[in-house]
CSV table of N, CA and C in Angstrom, one decimal:
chain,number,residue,atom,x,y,z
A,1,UNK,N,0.9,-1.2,0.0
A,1,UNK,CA,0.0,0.0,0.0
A,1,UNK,C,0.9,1.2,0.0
A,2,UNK,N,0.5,2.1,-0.8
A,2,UNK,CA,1.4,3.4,-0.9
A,2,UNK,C,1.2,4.5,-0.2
A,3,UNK,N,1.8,5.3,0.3
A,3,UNK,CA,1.2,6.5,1.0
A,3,UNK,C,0.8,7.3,0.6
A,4,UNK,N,-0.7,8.1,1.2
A,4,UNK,CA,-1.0,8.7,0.4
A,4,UNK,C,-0.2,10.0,0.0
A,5,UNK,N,-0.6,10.7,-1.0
A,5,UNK,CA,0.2,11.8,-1.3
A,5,UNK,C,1.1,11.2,-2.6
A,6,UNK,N,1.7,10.2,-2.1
A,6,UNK,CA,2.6,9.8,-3.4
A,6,UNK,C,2.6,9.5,-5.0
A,7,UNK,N,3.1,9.5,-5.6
A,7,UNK,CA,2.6,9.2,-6.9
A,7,UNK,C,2.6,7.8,-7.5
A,8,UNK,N,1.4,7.3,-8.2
A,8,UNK,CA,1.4,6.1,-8.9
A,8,UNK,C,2.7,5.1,-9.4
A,9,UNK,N,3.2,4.1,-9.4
A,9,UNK,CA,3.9,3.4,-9.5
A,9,UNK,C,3.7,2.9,-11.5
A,10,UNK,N,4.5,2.6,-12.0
A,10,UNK,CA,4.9,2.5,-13.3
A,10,UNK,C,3.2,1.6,-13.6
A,11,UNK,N,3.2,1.3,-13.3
A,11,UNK,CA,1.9,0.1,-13.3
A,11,UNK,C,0.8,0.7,-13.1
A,12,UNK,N,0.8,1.1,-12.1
A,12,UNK,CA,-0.1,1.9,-11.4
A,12,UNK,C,-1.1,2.9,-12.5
A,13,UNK,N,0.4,3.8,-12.9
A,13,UNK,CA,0.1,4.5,-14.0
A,13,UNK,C,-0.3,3.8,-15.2
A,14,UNK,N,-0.3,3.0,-15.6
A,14,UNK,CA,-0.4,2.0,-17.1
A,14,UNK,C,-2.1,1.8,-16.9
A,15,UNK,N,-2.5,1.4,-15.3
A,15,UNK,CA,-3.8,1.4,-15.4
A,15,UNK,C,-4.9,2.8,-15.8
A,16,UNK,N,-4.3,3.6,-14.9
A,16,UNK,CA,-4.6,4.9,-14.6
A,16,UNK,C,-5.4,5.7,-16.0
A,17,UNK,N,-4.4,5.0,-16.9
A,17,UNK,CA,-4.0,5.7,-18.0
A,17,UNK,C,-5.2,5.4,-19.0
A,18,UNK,N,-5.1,3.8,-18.7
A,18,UNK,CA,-6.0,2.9,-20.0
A,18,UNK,C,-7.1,3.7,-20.6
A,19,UNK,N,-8.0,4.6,-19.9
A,19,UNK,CA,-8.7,5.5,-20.4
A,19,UNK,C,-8.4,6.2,-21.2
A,20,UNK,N,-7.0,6.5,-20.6
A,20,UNK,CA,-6.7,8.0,-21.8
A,20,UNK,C,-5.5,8.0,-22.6
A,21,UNK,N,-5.6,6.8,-23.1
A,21,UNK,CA,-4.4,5.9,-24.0
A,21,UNK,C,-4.4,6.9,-25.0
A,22,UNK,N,-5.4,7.4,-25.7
A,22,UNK,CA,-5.6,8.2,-26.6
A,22,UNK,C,-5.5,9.5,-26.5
A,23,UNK,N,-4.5,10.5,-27.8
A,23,UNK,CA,-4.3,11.9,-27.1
A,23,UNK,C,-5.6,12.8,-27.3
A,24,UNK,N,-6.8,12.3,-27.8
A,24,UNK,CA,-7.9,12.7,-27.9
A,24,UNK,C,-8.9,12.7,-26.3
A,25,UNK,N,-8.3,11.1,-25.5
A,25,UNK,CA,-9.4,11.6,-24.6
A,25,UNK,C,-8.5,12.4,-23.2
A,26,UNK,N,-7.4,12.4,-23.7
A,26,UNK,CA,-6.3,13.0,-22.5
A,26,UNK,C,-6.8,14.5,-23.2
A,27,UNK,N,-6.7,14.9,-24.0
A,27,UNK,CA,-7.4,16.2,-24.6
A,27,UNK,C,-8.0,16.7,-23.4
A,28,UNK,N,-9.3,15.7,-24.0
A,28,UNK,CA,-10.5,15.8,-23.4
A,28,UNK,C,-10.3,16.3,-21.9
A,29,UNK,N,-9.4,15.4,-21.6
A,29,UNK,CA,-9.3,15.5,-19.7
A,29,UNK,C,-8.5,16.9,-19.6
A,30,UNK,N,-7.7,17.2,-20.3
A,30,UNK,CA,-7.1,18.5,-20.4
A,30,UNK,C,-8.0,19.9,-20.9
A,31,UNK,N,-8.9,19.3,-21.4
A,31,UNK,CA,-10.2,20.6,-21.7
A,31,UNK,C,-11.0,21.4,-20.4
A,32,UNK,N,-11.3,19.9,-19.8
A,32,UNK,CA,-12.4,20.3,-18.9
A,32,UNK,C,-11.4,20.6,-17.6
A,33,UNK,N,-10.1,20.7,-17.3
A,33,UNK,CA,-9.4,21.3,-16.7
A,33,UNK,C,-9.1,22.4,-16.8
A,34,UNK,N,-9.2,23.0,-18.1
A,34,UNK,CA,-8.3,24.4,-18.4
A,34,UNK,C,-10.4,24.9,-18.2
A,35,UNK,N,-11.2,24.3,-18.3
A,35,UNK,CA,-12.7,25.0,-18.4
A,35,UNK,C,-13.0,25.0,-17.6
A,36,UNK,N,-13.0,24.2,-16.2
A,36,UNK,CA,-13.0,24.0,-14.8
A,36,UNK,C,-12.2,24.3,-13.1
A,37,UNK,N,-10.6,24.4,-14.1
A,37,UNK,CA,-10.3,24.9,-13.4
A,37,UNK,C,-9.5,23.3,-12.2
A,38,UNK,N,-8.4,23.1,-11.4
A,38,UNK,CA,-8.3,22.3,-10.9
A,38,UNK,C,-9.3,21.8,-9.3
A,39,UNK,N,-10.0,23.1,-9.3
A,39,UNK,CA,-11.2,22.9,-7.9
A,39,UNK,C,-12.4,22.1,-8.4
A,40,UNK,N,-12.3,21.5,-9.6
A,40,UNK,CA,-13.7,20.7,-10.1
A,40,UNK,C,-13.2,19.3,-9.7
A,41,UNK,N,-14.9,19.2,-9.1
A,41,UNK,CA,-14.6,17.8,-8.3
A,41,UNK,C,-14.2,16.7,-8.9
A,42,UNK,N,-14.6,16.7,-10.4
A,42,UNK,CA,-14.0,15.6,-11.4
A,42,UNK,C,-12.4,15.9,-11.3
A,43,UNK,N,-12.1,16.8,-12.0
A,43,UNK,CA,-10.5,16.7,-12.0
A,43,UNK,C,-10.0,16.4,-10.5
A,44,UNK,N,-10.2,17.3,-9.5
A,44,UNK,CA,-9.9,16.5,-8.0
A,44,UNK,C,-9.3,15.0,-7.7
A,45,UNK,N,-10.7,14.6,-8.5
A,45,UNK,CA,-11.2,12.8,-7.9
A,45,UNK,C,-9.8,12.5,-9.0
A,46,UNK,N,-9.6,12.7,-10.9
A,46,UNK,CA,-8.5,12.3,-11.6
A,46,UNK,C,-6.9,12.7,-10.6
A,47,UNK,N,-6.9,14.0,-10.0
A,47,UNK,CA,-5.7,14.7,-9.5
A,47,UNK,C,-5.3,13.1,-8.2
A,48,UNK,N,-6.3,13.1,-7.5
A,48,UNK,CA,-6.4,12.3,-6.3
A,48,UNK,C,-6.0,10.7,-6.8
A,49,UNK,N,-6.7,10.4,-7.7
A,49,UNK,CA,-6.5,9.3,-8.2
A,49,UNK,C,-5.4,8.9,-8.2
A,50,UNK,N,-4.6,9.7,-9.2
A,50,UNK,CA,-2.9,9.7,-9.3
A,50,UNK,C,-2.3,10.0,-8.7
A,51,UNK,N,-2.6,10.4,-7.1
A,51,UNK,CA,-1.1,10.3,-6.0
A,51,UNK,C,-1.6,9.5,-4.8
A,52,UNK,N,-2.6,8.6,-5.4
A,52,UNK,CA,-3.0,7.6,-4.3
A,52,UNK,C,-4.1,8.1,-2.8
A,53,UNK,N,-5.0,9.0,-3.4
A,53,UNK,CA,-5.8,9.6,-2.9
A,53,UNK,C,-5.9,11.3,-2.0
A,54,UNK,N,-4.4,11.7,-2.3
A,54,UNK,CA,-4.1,12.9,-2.1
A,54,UNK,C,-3.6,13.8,-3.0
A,55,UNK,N,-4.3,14.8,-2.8
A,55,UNK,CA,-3.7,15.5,-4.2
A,55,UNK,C,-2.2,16.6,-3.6
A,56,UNK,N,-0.7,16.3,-4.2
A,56,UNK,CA,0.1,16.9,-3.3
A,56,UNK,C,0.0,18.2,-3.3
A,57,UNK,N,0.7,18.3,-1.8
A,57,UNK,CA,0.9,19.9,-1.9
A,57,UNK,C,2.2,20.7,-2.7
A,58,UNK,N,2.6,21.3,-2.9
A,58,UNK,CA,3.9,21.6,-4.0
A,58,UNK,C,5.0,21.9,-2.7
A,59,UNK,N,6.3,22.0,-3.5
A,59,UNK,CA,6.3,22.1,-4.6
A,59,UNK,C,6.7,20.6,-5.1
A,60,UNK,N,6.1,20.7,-6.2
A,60,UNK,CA,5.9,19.2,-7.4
A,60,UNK,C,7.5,18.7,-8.1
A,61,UNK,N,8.6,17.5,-7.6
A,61,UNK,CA,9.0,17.5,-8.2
A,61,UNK,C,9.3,17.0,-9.7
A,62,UNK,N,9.4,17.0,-10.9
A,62,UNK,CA,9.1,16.0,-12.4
A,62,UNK,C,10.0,15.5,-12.9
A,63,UNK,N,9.8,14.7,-13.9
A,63,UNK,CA,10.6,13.7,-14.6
A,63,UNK,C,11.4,14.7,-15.6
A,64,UNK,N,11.0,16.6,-15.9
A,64,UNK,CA,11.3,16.6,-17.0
A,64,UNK,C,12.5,17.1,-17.3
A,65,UNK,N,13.3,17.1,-18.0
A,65,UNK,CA,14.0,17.6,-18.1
A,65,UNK,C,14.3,19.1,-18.4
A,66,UNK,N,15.2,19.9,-17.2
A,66,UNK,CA,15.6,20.9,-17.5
A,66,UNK,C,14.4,21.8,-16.4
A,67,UNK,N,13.1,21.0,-15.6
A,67,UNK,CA,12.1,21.7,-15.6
A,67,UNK,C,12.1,20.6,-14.2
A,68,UNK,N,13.0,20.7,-12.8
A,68,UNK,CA,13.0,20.4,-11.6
A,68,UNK,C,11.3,20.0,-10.8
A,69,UNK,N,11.0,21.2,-11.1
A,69,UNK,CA,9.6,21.2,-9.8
A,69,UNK,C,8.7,22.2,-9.8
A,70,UNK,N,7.3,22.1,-9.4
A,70,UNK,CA,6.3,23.1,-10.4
A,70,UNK,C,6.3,23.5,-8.7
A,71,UNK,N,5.3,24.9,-8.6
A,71,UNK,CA,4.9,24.9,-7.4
A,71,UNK,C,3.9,24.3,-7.0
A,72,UNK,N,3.0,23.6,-7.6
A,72,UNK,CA,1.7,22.6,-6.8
A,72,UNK,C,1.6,21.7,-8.1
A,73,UNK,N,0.3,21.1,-7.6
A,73,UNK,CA,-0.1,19.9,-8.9
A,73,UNK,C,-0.5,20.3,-10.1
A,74,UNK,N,-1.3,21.4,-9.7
A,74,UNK,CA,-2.8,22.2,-10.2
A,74,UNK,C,-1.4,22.9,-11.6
A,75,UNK,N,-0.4,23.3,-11.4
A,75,UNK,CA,0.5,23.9,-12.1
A,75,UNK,C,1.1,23.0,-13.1
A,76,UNK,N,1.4,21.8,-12.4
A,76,UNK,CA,2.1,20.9,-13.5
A,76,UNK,C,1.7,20.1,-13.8
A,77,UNK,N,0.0,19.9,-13.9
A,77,UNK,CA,-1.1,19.4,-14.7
A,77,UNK,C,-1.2,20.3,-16.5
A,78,UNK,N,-1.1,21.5,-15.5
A,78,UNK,CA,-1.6,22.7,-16.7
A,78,UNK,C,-0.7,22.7,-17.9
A,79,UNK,N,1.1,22.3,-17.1
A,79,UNK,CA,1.9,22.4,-18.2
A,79,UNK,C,2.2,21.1,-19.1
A,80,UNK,N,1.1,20.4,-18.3
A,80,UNK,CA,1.3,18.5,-19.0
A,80,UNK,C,0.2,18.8,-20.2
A,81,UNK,N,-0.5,19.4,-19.8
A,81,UNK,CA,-1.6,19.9,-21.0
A,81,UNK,C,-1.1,20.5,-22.2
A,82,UNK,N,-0.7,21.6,-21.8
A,82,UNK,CA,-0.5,22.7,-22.6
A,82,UNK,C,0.7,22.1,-23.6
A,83,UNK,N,1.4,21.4,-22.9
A,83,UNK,CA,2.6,21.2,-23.5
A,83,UNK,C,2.2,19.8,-24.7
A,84,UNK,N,0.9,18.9,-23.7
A,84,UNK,CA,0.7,17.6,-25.0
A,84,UNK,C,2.0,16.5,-24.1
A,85,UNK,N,2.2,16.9,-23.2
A,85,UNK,CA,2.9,15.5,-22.8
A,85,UNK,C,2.3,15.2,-21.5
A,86,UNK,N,0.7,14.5,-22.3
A,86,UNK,CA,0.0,13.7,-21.1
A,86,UNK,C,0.4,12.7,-20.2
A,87,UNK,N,1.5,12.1,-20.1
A,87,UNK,CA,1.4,10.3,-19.6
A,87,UNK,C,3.1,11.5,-18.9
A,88,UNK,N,3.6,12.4,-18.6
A,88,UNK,CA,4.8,12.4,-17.7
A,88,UNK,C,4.2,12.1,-16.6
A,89,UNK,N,4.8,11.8,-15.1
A,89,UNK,CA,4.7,11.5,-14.2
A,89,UNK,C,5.9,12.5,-13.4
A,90,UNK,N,4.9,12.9,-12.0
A,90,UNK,CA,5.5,13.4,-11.5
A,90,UNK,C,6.8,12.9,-10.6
């Protein structure tokens, strides 16, 4: 069992994901975020989902390169969006 707060395990994420295998419905999930905003209970429950029922507090650190650590989730959701690289993990 993982602690909450933490982020999904390689697997973890593979499940997570199966929905949004497609960059169409990760879109999708990236629409109603940038239209909702991260206080919508739907994105919440997705945010929660993926750190094992807590959504972290920042600052966030990522896989990306050159690009350390966001200040919260809600921020380095936005740039997973904006940027089209759905599936990084924090």
């Amino acid at each position: 069992v993982q602690q909450p707060g933490t982020p999904l395990s390689d697997q973890e994420y593979q499940q997570f994901f199966t929905s949004l295998q497609t960059a169409r419905r990760a879109s999708t999930a990236c629409f109603l975020r940038a239209l909702y905003g991260c206080q919508n209970p739907l994105i919440q429950r997705l945010d929660k989902y993926e750190n094992h029922g807590v959504i972290p507090e920042g600052p966030i650190c990522s896989e990306l390169p050159g690009i350390p650590f966001f200040p919260n989730f809600c921020t380095f959701s936005f740039y997973r969006c904006t940027m089209k690289k759905y599936f990084i993990k924090v």
